[in-house]
Amino acid sequence: MEPHPPLMVALPCPSTPAAKRPGPSFCRIVFVGLACLLTMPNRSLSASAPSVAVVPLPAEIQSAEGRLEITGKFAVAILGARDARLDAAVARALRRWEERTGLVFPRLPSGPYAISGDAKTAALTIEIGAASPQWPRLGEDESYTLDISAGRAVLKAATTVGAQRGLETLLQLLQSDAQGWFVPALSVRDHPRFPWRGLMIDVCRRWQPVEVIKRNLDGMALAKLNVFHFHLSEDQGFRIESKKYPRLQQYGSDGLYFTQDQIREILAYAADRGIRVVPEFDIPGHAQSWVVGYPELASAPGPYVIERNWGVFDPVLDPTKEETYQFLEGFLGEMAALFPDEYFHIGGDENNGVQWSANPRIQAFIKEHNLKDNEGLHAYFNRRVQAILAGHGKKLVGWDEILHPELPKSAAIQSWRGAEGLAAAARAGHPVLLSNGYYIDQLEPASVHYLNDPLPAGAPLSAEERKLVLGGEATMWAEWVSPETIDSRIWPRTAAIAERLWSPSEVADVPDLYRRLDYVSRRLSEAGLRHIAYREPMLLRYAGDRATPETLAALRELIALGKPILCYTRTQLSPRDPQYLALTTLADCMAPDPQPARVFVLAVEDVLLGHAAPATLEPSFASWRSLASRVKAVAQNAGPRAGELSALADQLAEAADCGAEIVARLASSSQGDQAAWYDALKPRLAKAEQPQGYAEIPMIASLRLLAAAAREQGQRGDLTPEAWRAHLQTVAFPKKNP
Ligand code: ACM
């Protein structure tokens, strides 16, 4: 396998690997080096002084003199229109600040916060033009202004949801110093770049209960995301109660599904946070769980069982039978009445056509109806489903496979296979959403998603077609997440996507994103997300009951230097029936974008660009070596998990040795045979890079670049730092011949 370069930056439109299809046909992820980053437009933001750590960064932010002190006297007034949703949002915000500061804000004798209509006594006034409708809608005005001076903060918005977005900004501005709590004086004019900013959660492959959904809705609100795409049916599980067709959940869910009351609870919770909920029922493929209880819907005789593996499977609804449409009329009608949003997602992806091709009756139907082939039949099915949904007042959304000349233009296309799919759908006149490049389940670094723009400067679209690009969605497919780990796979990286979809396109400074993400990660944690909190209990269980404090300390350090392998590789390595596997490995304790590894990558970049001496890296190697020996000691008592730990420790020690050797070479004037030295080093680095279990050490790619620098330094000539860096990239990561 070709080594991949540092985990920093992707081309603006990286190709996200095909999602559910295991096997060698995945598109390759394209990385470029940090050099590209250094030529990025750097937004000159006076207000983006170190103290401002807001994500997403507002459209306009101007700093001013002074600060607003936050004390126990912090009183809020709501002027203009008032509604219960805004009151509730203010109460949640005040509670969040009380939890951070330990202050107690003014309350009524009966308990609730004293929210008045009197601007004179308030430290924060909120003024909205009109209350938002009960259910959030696409295109609602989410803009707001926030003016903070030493005297007060003034938040204004046309709608409740605009005020909610502004409150989230205000919440992230809170800071403290020796004098106390404060928000800096500044002025914000803010509005989203795209109206559709989503997170999809697959609750099917692995079940995710109500509390997971609710806390992630809180995270979405914090990051100003406004669409929760609820992926409710899959081969591996049917996750919602149907009263009309109860065998769907009775046979298709292992008892793990949302009751309709729970769905209503989630809908209200989301609406309260200005978040639309778009349900997805993936048809006609990805429908194996449907046909466990209703085998007559399938295109081949049953019986069927719930699928326990990951991939693309044959069971597909039979689009030639009127009974299928009668069923869908009943079921989709029931769901259309439950979900208030105008959009309704029908999936439509990865229908492999195997059952259709094998069924002579279905092939005869294709001929009789002049449908040409299976694709034509799929388009026929979509038209029928679209008519059913239109009858219930819904517009359709589907993955990009549903694009077909006969699809009504009102249908939105969600592009997951590539930017070309998005452009093709927009050119055909459809509203479009980008998910390609936002596959957070893959566990790529935040920077990769961050630089993936739904509408990059050079997008081959007319002004009219550009207007059809509604935004995008992060996708949390659930092959490798449990309720315990899922937050750590969503956050904080999804906040980077949220910024891409909210902030102006030129906000693209990766180091500044990471700086702010570290703060927003804490805010997310305070809001109830468990992406940090989950780790310690996981580690305790992993370490076992005999673990000493020293053991735990060593493991904590080790997981901070490792990362989980990409998820599709894990799928390829996984045994049969992975749905049953507990996700409690060392890799599951690791973050996709570990901070210490990122710091090392940046330190290497500084060396490569001549901003720092090679010797500045030596302490890192010393600490890796020391950690490796402590982990080796841990491994001796680690029972069945010793092999994985011992191997990772060996790799870390080898990485440290290689690193020290490279640095010595870089510093030495007597070079010797560089090519022979480099060739001997490469296999050592390759060995140190091998995954152990599902974990790997992400710093090796930087060592490859550093080694290339040692090899090439005699021939550097007068290359500029950037040209030199680009050259090292080609040496360390030569392109494979096609
Ligand atoms: C998908 O990833 N199959 C939409």
XYZ file of C-alpha atoms and ligand atoms in Angstrom:
742
model
C 0.000 0.000 0.000
C 1.271 3.448 -0.914
C 2.214 5.470 2.150
C 0.111 8.542 2.648
C 1.488 11.952 3.448
C 0.796 14.046 6.502
C -2.648 14.116 7.887
C -3.281 17.721 7.186
C -4.861 19.003 4.057
C -6.939 17.630 1.233
C -7.542 19.071 -2.159
C -10.666 21.196 -2.155
C -12.760 18.371 -3.546
C -11.361 15.121 -2.174
C -12.930 11.977 -3.419
C -14.728 10.326 -0.566
C -14.479 6.589 -0.870
C -17.599 4.762 -1.895
C -19.398 4.322 1.320
C -20.855 0.945 1.865
C -19.102 -1.039 -0.777
C -16.190 -2.997 0.613
C -13.555 -4.071 -1.823
C -10.770 -2.587 -3.839
C -12.899 -0.193 -5.910
C -12.801 2.625 -3.379
C -11.811 5.943 -4.815
C -8.458 6.872 -3.395
C -8.413 9.720 -0.913
C -6.339 12.563 -2.211
C -4.085 14.393 0.175
C -1.732 17.228 -0.466
C 0.909 18.508 1.822
C 0.957 21.434 4.128
C 2.599 23.591 1.454
C -0.796 24.082 -0.087
C -2.082 25.296 3.227
C 0.557 27.956 3.453
C -0.616 29.548 0.231
C -4.234 29.606 1.374
C -5.972 32.929 1.697
C -5.507 34.004 5.267
C -8.472 36.026 6.373
C -7.260 39.217 7.955
C -9.438 39.241 10.983
C -8.502 41.689 13.601
C -11.237 40.184 15.729
C -9.886 36.728 15.244
C -7.402 37.612 17.931
C -6.355 34.589 19.970
C -9.188 35.180 22.377
C -11.985 34.637 19.850
C -12.555 30.939 19.486
C -15.959 30.745 17.841
C -16.927 27.959 15.427
C -18.389 28.589 12.921
C -16.606 31.874 12.464
C -19.173 34.653 11.853
C -19.484 36.302 8.450
C -18.287 39.621 9.855
C -16.689 40.246 13.200
C -15.130 43.500 14.348
C -13.354 43.823 17.643
C -13.879 46.889 19.826
C -12.384 48.353 22.960
C -13.343 46.931 26.313
C -15.293 43.988 27.622
C -18.620 43.169 29.171
C -18.163 41.743 32.649
C -20.314 38.715 33.378
C -21.413 38.613 36.992
C -24.285 37.181 39.006
C -26.241 40.304 38.054
C -26.325 39.285 34.392
C -29.956 39.929 33.488
C -31.665 39.260 30.163
C -34.492 41.186 28.535
C -36.440 40.037 25.506
C -37.865 42.946 23.536
C -40.291 42.721 20.635
C -41.892 39.387 19.823
C -41.643 36.770 22.542
C -42.098 33.046 22.230
C -41.644 30.034 24.425
C -38.890 28.642 22.209
C -36.748 31.735 22.660
C -37.377 31.743 26.413
C -36.269 28.119 26.572
C -33.155 28.837 24.494
C -32.200 31.704 26.800
C -32.714 29.510 29.855
C -30.486 26.806 28.382
C -27.830 29.388 27.546
C -27.883 30.875 31.039
C -27.625 27.420 32.563
C -24.631 26.640 30.360
C -22.911 29.774 31.634
C -23.878 29.066 35.229
C -22.267 25.659 34.877
C -19.082 27.199 33.482
C -18.805 30.099 35.871
C -20.377 28.918 39.101
C -22.375 32.166 39.121
C -26.082 32.271 39.899
C -28.026 34.536 37.549
C -31.161 36.435 38.588
C -34.203 34.194 39.055
C -37.829 34.707 39.910
C -38.931 33.625 43.398
C -40.601 30.606 41.774
C -37.329 29.456 40.182
C -37.166 30.298 36.464
C -34.684 32.896 35.220
C -35.905 36.476 35.520
C -36.222 37.354 31.830
C -37.777 40.793 31.635
C -38.986 43.090 28.878
C -37.000 45.974 30.325
C -33.905 46.946 28.366
C -32.706 49.402 31.007
C -31.775 46.837 33.630
C -30.543 44.116 31.290
C -26.961 43.159 30.452
C -28.242 41.272 27.411
C -31.169 42.408 25.323
C -32.611 40.189 22.641
C -34.923 41.551 20.028
C -36.620 39.502 17.341
C -38.922 40.622 14.558
C -41.243 37.627 14.702
C -41.432 34.244 16.331
C -40.330 31.386 14.059
C -42.950 28.833 13.015
C -43.364 25.750 15.201
C -41.444 23.561 12.748
C -38.221 24.981 11.264
C -38.283 25.413 7.494
C -35.715 25.421 4.726
C -34.619 28.985 4.005
C -35.725 30.552 7.283
C -33.867 33.749 8.099
C -31.078 32.716 10.479
C -29.185 36.008 10.397
C -28.466 38.017 13.517
C -26.378 40.882 14.803
C -24.582 40.935 18.117
C -23.091 44.127 19.526
C -21.137 43.826 22.728
C -19.851 46.852 24.562
C -18.688 47.441 28.109
C -22.282 48.271 29.057
C -24.284 45.497 27.466
C -24.788 42.946 24.736
C -27.478 43.556 22.143
C -28.653 40.605 20.061
C -31.055 41.282 17.188
C -32.590 38.911 14.675
C -35.573 38.777 12.372
C -36.634 35.395 13.773
C -36.389 33.177 16.827
C -33.970 30.893 15.035
C -31.714 33.840 14.170
C -31.611 34.813 17.846
C -30.787 31.194 18.733
C -27.817 31.226 16.355
C -26.646 34.496 17.914
C -26.965 33.085 21.418
C -24.671 30.215 20.448
C -22.073 32.741 19.277
C -22.384 34.680 22.515
C -22.005 31.482 24.553
C -18.718 30.679 22.840
C -17.334 34.158 23.515
C -17.214 33.779 27.297
C -13.727 33.967 28.783
C -12.102 34.556 32.124
C -8.969 36.059 33.584
C -7.788 37.097 37.014
C -10.412 39.871 37.055
C -13.340 37.557 36.392
C -15.657 36.419 33.621
C -16.257 38.522 30.514
C -17.047 38.630 26.837
C -14.870 40.878 24.667
C -16.441 43.982 23.141
C -17.130 43.306 19.490
C -19.655 43.567 16.765
C -20.926 40.633 14.732
C -23.037 40.648 11.539
C -23.737 37.050 10.747
C -25.737 34.868 8.408
C -25.217 31.395 6.942
C -23.642 30.814 3.551
C -25.884 27.803 2.867
C -29.438 27.168 4.097
C -29.078 23.349 4.460
C -26.395 22.346 6.949
C -26.919 18.818 8.083
C -25.748 15.856 10.057
C -26.963 12.403 9.107
C -26.946 9.698 11.744
C -27.429 6.074 10.757
C -29.276 4.455 13.662
C -29.668 1.178 11.767
C -26.370 -0.632 11.308
C -25.828 -0.086 14.994
C -28.651 1.109 17.167
C -28.413 4.583 18.685
C -31.026 5.377 21.325
C -32.904 8.622 22.059
C -30.288 10.097 24.391
C -27.598 9.804 21.701
C -29.825 11.660 19.263
C -30.739 14.365 21.753
C -27.218 15.166 22.824
C -26.087 15.290 19.207
C -28.935 17.690 18.460
C -27.443 19.889 21.182
C -24.068 19.635 19.457
C -25.661 20.527 16.142
C -27.308 23.608 17.638
C -23.977 24.678 19.101
C -22.355 24.396 15.661
C -25.337 26.079 13.956
C -26.260 22.991 11.966
C -29.921 22.989 11.057
C -30.887 19.639 9.498
C -30.893 16.301 11.280
C -31.051 13.608 8.609
C -32.458 10.585 10.394
C -31.393 7.400 8.577
C -34.088 5.048 9.852
C -34.050 1.923 7.721
C -31.295 -0.307 6.414
C -30.493 -3.916 5.653
C -29.306 -4.229 9.253
C -32.265 -2.716 11.047
C -35.673 -1.105 10.742
C -35.692 1.495 13.495
C -39.123 3.075 13.764
C -42.505 1.878 14.921
C -45.133 1.533 12.222
C -48.628 1.093 13.545
C -49.892 0.133 10.086
C -47.194 -2.432 9.338
C -45.916 -3.529 12.767
C -44.013 -6.533 11.421
C -41.480 -3.997 10.088
C -40.160 -3.257 13.574
C -41.242 -6.547 15.151
C -39.153 -8.653 12.758
C -36.652 -6.127 11.478
C -35.179 -4.468 14.557
C -34.228 -6.919 17.345
C -36.582 -4.791 19.439
C -34.327 -1.760 18.968
C -36.492 0.933 17.389
C -38.032 4.327 18.159
C -41.665 4.366 19.157
C -43.728 7.070 17.512
C -43.920 8.863 20.863
C -40.129 8.907 21.022
C -39.990 10.262 17.485
C -42.349 13.065 18.481
C -40.103 13.795 21.449
C -37.054 14.009 19.162
C -38.918 16.201 16.667
C -39.898 18.648 19.401
C -36.374 18.642 20.829
C -34.899 19.395 17.400
C -37.452 22.091 16.570
C -36.735 23.740 19.898
C -33.142 24.126 18.689
C -34.063 25.343 15.207
C -33.271 22.009 13.588
C -35.322 20.367 10.855
C -35.627 16.584 10.873
C -35.569 14.833 7.500
C -36.343 11.110 7.804
C -34.741 8.644 5.420
C -36.257 5.333 4.444
C -33.752 3.787 2.093
C -35.554 2.082 -0.823
C -35.633 0.061 -3.013
C -32.184 -1.342 -2.059
C -30.738 -1.419 1.465
C -34.160 -2.806 2.427
C -33.415 -6.279 3.791
C -34.860 -5.506 7.226
C -38.211 -4.583 5.622
C -38.628 -7.962 4.006
C -37.929 -10.016 7.126
C -41.497 -9.268 8.224
C -42.939 -8.696 4.730
C -41.065 -11.045 2.347
C -43.727 -10.501 -0.313
C -42.256 -7.030 -0.911
C -38.930 -8.464 -2.090
C -37.917 -9.261 -5.647
C -36.987 -12.839 -4.781
C -38.699 -15.344 -2.509
C -37.746 -15.287 1.179
C -37.427 -16.059 3.947
C -35.114 -13.256 5.006
C -33.209 -12.450 8.169
C -31.750 -9.193 9.418
C -28.368 -8.623 7.780
C -25.472 -8.712 10.249
C -22.643 -7.830 7.887
C -21.546 -4.579 6.249
C -21.689 -4.003 2.513
C -24.185 -3.978 -0.337
C -26.749 -6.792 -0.372
C -29.199 -8.192 -2.890
C -32.648 -7.856 -1.260
C -34.553 -5.099 -3.049
C -38.224 -4.159 -3.163
C -40.218 -5.399 -6.135
C -41.166 -2.313 -8.173
C -43.354 -4.281 -10.589
C -46.114 -5.197 -8.135
C -48.975 -2.847 -7.368
C -49.018 -4.324 -3.851
C -45.589 -2.736 -3.259
C -47.025 0.713 -3.978
C -50.101 0.031 -1.856
C -47.780 -0.844 0.990
C -45.634 2.239 0.388
C -48.716 4.443 0.184
C -49.741 3.169 3.612
C -46.318 3.253 5.208
C -44.997 6.480 3.700
C -48.335 8.149 4.391
C -48.057 7.146 8.029
C -44.500 8.501 8.211
C -45.346 11.657 6.245
C -47.960 12.472 8.869
C -45.433 11.920 11.670
C -42.546 14.006 10.266
C -43.471 17.647 9.657
C -40.618 18.628 7.317
C -41.471 19.241 3.664
C -38.561 17.018 2.557
C -38.596 13.243 2.775
C -35.530 11.138 1.949
C -35.952 7.906 0.000
C -32.315 6.795 -0.125
C -32.044 5.132 -3.505
C -28.341 4.284 -3.282
C -26.463 1.117 -4.109
C -29.227 -0.953 -5.625
C -27.123 -3.727 -7.128
C -29.954 -5.061 -9.305
C -29.064 -8.715 -8.635
C -32.574 -9.768 -7.645
C -34.121 -7.821 -10.517
C -31.798 -9.372 -13.092
C -32.492 -12.853 -11.774
C -36.279 -12.497 -11.894
C -37.789 -13.192 -15.374
C -41.095 -11.591 -14.394
C -39.307 -8.361 -13.478
C -37.254 -8.415 -16.676
C -40.461 -8.950 -18.677
C -41.991 -5.943 -16.914
C -38.999 -3.813 -17.949
C -39.569 -4.816 -21.597
C -43.323 -4.322 -21.506
C -42.961 -0.843 -20.067
C -40.055 0.182 -22.329
C -37.884 0.819 -19.311
C -34.687 -0.334 -21.022
C -32.896 -1.832 -18.049
C -32.724 -2.067 -14.260
C -31.791 1.585 -14.063
C -34.928 2.459 -16.001
C -36.928 0.329 -13.584
C -35.357 2.142 -10.639
C -36.355 5.471 -12.229
C -39.909 4.131 -12.696
C -39.988 3.148 -9.016
C -38.761 6.597 -7.985
C -41.487 8.293 -10.046
C -44.126 6.188 -8.343
C -42.697 6.913 -4.902
C -42.401 10.594 -5.749
C -46.097 10.658 -6.677
C -47.010 8.981 -3.376
C -44.977 11.505 -1.394
C -46.306 14.453 -3.407
C -49.776 13.208 -2.467
C -48.746 13.679 1.144
C -47.342 17.145 0.503
C -43.691 16.063 0.532
C -40.722 16.829 -1.673
C -38.298 14.032 -2.250
C -34.569 13.842 -1.507
C -32.379 10.934 -2.538
C -28.753 9.919 -2.957
C -27.308 10.726 -6.336
C -28.263 7.390 -7.919
C -31.859 8.647 -8.192
C -30.896 11.330 -10.709
C -32.749 10.577 -13.936
C -34.122 12.840 -16.707
C -37.688 12.031 -15.686
C -37.237 12.877 -12.028
C -39.293 15.985 -11.147
C -37.105 19.045 -10.625
C -38.424 19.532 -7.097
C -36.528 16.399 -6.003
C -33.263 17.220 -4.235
C -30.122 15.185 -4.887
C -27.615 14.382 -2.169
C -24.260 13.804 -3.777
C -22.139 11.175 -2.048
C -20.105 9.705 -4.893
C -18.269 12.800 -6.144
C -18.462 16.482 -6.920
C -19.373 15.565 -10.528
C -22.668 14.112 -9.284
C -23.473 17.377 -7.577
C -22.688 19.396 -10.700
C -24.706 17.045 -12.925
C -27.756 17.311 -10.666
C -27.525 21.108 -10.462
C -27.173 21.331 -14.242
C -30.286 19.174 -14.538
C -32.110 21.762 -12.414
C -32.308 19.919 -9.070
C -31.555 21.359 -5.645
C -28.375 19.655 -4.470
C -26.551 18.791 -1.263
C -22.952 17.728 -0.893
C -21.966 14.788 1.271
C -19.020 13.571 -0.755
C -16.026 14.644 1.307
C -18.090 14.855 4.503
C -18.033 11.133 5.389
C -17.053 11.554 9.027
C -17.439 7.815 9.611
C -14.223 7.364 7.620
C -12.271 8.995 10.470
C -10.266 11.374 8.339
C -8.832 14.545 9.886
C -11.055 17.596 10.259
C -8.891 19.493 7.758
C -9.900 17.129 4.955
C -13.582 17.880 5.445
C -12.959 21.541 6.173
C -11.386 22.287 2.805
C -14.080 20.443 0.910
C -16.337 23.195 -0.383
C -19.816 22.523 -1.829
C -19.270 25.428 -4.177
C -15.553 25.964 -4.786
C -14.483 29.046 -6.736
C -13.943 27.122 -9.963
C -17.119 25.022 -9.827
C -18.340 24.504 -13.386
C -21.811 25.909 -12.726
C -23.744 28.932 -13.945
C -25.047 31.538 -11.524
C -28.498 29.920 -11.664
C -27.068 26.440 -11.068
C -25.037 27.751 -8.134
C -28.233 28.866 -6.454
C -29.376 25.237 -6.465
C -26.518 24.215 -4.175
C -28.371 24.233 -0.852
C -25.468 23.078 1.308
C -24.309 19.744 2.600
C -24.418 17.102 5.272
C -21.898 15.236 7.364
C -22.695 11.521 7.325
C -22.259 9.342 10.393
C -22.637 5.828 9.041
C -22.759 3.455 11.928
C -20.721 0.378 11.050
C -18.099 1.225 13.663
C -19.805 3.329 16.311
C -21.626 2.370 19.458
C -23.713 4.686 21.636
C -20.576 4.898 23.768
C -18.194 5.984 20.983
C -20.391 7.780 18.463
C -19.902 11.300 19.821
C -16.135 10.945 19.474
C -16.571 10.078 15.795
C -18.867 13.058 15.187
C -17.250 15.775 17.316
C -15.432 18.057 17.118
C -14.716 17.329 13.436
C -18.312 17.985 12.400
C -17.932 21.543 13.692
C -15.338 22.011 10.919
C -17.965 20.983 8.362
C -20.478 23.249 10.070
C -18.059 26.138 9.582
C -17.566 25.272 5.919
C -21.327 25.402 5.425
C -21.969 28.519 7.513
C -18.937 30.826 7.156
C -17.750 32.691 4.055
C -15.785 30.509 1.642
C -12.524 32.376 2.271
C -12.509 31.290 5.912
C -10.098 28.418 5.299
C -7.164 28.753 7.653
C -6.557 25.230 8.897
C -4.288 25.983 11.876
C -6.774 28.580 13.063
C -9.599 26.083 12.667
C -7.756 23.577 14.836
C -6.990 26.263 17.420
C -10.684 27.100 17.667
C -11.821 23.452 17.507
C -9.906 22.714 20.693
C -12.084 25.278 22.474
C -15.318 24.318 20.788
C -14.612 20.750 21.762
C -14.807 21.826 25.407
C -18.020 23.736 24.759
C -19.476 20.608 23.166
C -18.464 18.605 26.169
C -20.142 21.133 28.454
C -23.271 20.798 26.328
C -23.381 17.083 27.126
C -21.481 15.500 24.247
C -19.409 12.548 25.400
C -16.557 12.679 22.891
C -14.087 13.440 25.685
C -15.897 11.877 28.653
C -16.282 8.472 26.999
C -12.563 7.838 26.863
C -11.645 7.257 30.486
C -14.220 4.510 31.162
C -13.254 2.873 27.873
C -9.635 2.943 28.887
C -10.345 1.561 32.359
C -12.171 -1.376 30.846
C -9.455 -1.914 28.272
C -6.714 -1.792 30.894
C -8.424 -4.350 33.115
C -8.942 -4.505 36.849
C -5.291 -5.054 37.680
C -4.185 -1.837 35.991
C -2.125 0.522 38.136
C -2.215 4.322 37.875
C 1.084 4.093 35.959
C -0.472 1.669 33.484
C -3.383 3.981 32.913
C -1.111 6.988 32.481
C 0.921 5.128 29.855
C -2.217 4.033 27.993
C -3.599 7.578 28.048
C -0.409 8.828 26.442
C -0.399 6.017 23.925
C -3.930 6.640 22.710
C -3.115 10.336 22.334
C -0.363 9.394 19.869
C -2.366 6.828 17.926
C -5.372 6.972 15.702
C -7.959 4.494 14.444
C -7.455 3.230 10.910
C -9.881 4.367 8.218
C -13.200 2.661 8.692
C -13.485 0.961 5.327
C -10.185 -0.722 6.012
C -11.645 -1.898 9.310
C -14.625 -3.283 7.451
C -12.297 -5.205 5.169
C -10.442 -6.620 8.169
C -13.515 -7.439 10.211
C -14.781 -10.933 10.874
C -18.246 -12.180 9.936
C -21.307 -10.653 11.562
C -19.584 -7.472 12.716
C -22.907 -6.086 13.962
C -22.385 -8.198 17.081
C -18.844 -6.982 17.778
C -18.320 -4.874 20.876
C -16.486 -1.689 19.954
C -14.071 -1.579 22.858
C -10.673 -1.929 21.225
C -7.752 0.413 21.759
C -8.613 2.074 18.438
C -12.096 2.850 19.721
C -10.506 4.871 22.531
C -8.462 6.884 20.013
C -9.461 10.128 18.319
C -9.424 10.367 14.510
C -7.476 13.608 14.689
C -5.247 13.320 17.780
C -3.936 16.634 19.017
C -0.375 15.554 20.025
C 0.130 13.974 16.613
C -1.103 17.180 14.951
C 1.350 19.209 17.004
C 4.184 16.935 15.880
C 3.114 17.217 12.236
C 3.216 21.009 12.498
C 6.599 20.921 14.233
C 7.979 18.855 11.344
C 6.527 21.335 8.865
C 8.351 24.116 10.690
C 11.595 22.192 10.288
C 10.971 21.445 6.614
C 10.264 25.087 5.873
C 13.319 26.248 7.774
C 11.386 27.924 10.597
C 12.864 25.625 13.248
C 16.012 23.571 13.726
C 15.782 19.771 13.349
C 16.973 19.407 16.945
C 13.655 20.901 18.154
C 12.125 17.525 17.362
C 14.426 15.556 19.626
C 12.308 15.893 22.790
C 9.407 14.273 20.929
C 11.535 11.256 20.067
C 12.785 11.009 23.632
C 9.243 11.064 24.973
C 8.075 8.426 22.484
C 10.957 6.184 23.499
C 10.179 6.578 27.173
C 6.493 5.943 26.544
C 7.301 2.874 24.475
C 9.258 1.329 27.320
C 6.478 2.051 29.807
C 3.905 0.507 27.451
C 6.138 -2.548 27.057
C 6.067 -2.929 30.825
C 2.279 -2.583 30.798
C 2.046 -5.190 28.066
C 3.733 -7.758 30.271
C 0.647 -7.783 32.507
C -1.939 -7.036 29.881
C -3.129 -10.574 29.338
C -4.788 -11.236 25.996
C -4.287 -7.646 24.854
C -0.530 -7.743 25.332
C 0.247 -8.472 21.685
C -1.364 -5.333 20.320
C 0.164 -3.119 23.017
C 3.600 -4.583 22.719
C 3.573 -4.220 18.933
C 2.451 -0.588 19.094
C 5.165 0.135 21.657
C 7.773 -1.452 19.372
C 6.556 0.693 16.505
C 6.679 3.845 18.581
C 10.224 3.033 19.700
C 11.228 2.358 16.106
C 9.619 5.644 15.007
C 11.606 7.420 17.720
C 14.852 5.755 16.629
C 14.229 6.570 12.975
C 13.324 10.144 13.890
C 16.494 10.644 15.922
C 18.576 9.169 13.125
C 16.973 11.451 10.532
C 17.514 14.515 12.684
C 21.162 13.574 13.181
C 21.536 13.215 9.400
C 19.889 16.568 8.819
C 22.308 18.211 11.244
C 25.465 16.525 9.991
C 27.633 17.980 7.245
C 29.352 14.673 6.344
C 26.554 12.979 4.553
C 27.880 9.676 3.210
C 25.715 7.667 0.848
C 22.330 9.301 1.307
C 20.485 7.118 -1.163
C 21.597 3.877 0.487
C 20.780 5.255 3.928
C 17.339 6.366 2.763
C 16.594 3.021 1.130
C 17.515 1.223 4.349
C 15.308 3.518 6.412
C 12.159 3.200 4.295
C 11.234 -0.368 5.277
C 11.732 0.502 8.938
C 9.259 3.355 8.609
C 6.866 1.152 6.665
C 6.950 -1.385 9.486
C 6.323 1.307 12.095
C 3.292 2.411 10.100
C 1.531 -0.966 10.012
C -1.815 -0.983 11.838
C -1.981 -2.987 15.053
C -5.480 -4.249 15.542
C -7.429 -1.262 14.250
C -4.939 1.372 15.460
C -1.977 3.062 13.843
C 0.665 5.714 14.562
C -0.085 8.767 12.441
C 3.256 10.571 12.756
C 5.159 8.271 10.401
C 4.109 10.229 7.315
C 5.898 13.276 8.726
C 9.002 11.192 9.361
C 8.942 10.142 5.709
C 9.058 13.787 4.673
C 11.829 14.483 7.110
C 13.816 11.531 5.791
C 13.320 12.813 2.252
C 14.734 16.167 3.384
C 17.838 14.432 4.780
C 18.280 12.511 1.575
C 17.827 15.504 -0.722
C 19.431 18.318 1.227
C 22.686 18.170 -0.741
C 20.730 18.889 -3.928
C 18.475 21.600 -2.612
C 20.198 24.423 -4.516
C 18.220 27.642 -4.360
C 14.712 26.206 -4.152
C 12.320 28.391 -2.206
C 10.955 26.855 0.998
C 7.648 26.152 -0.738
C 9.256 24.589 -3.807
C 11.499 22.557 -1.511
C 8.501 21.361 0.484
C 6.696 20.385 -2.714
C 9.779 18.518 -3.893
C 9.953 16.559 -0.633
C 6.361 15.546 -1.109
C 7.158 13.910 -4.427
C 10.217 12.149 -2.999
C 8.463 10.856 0.119
C 5.241 9.917 -1.650
C 6.085 9.077 -5.244
C 3.066 8.649 -7.478
C 2.459 5.076 -8.470
C 2.690 4.367 -12.168
C -0.784 3.729 -13.489
C -24.122 5.844 0.648
O -23.066 6.068 1.252
N -24.332 4.637 0.162
C -25.116 6.875 0.437
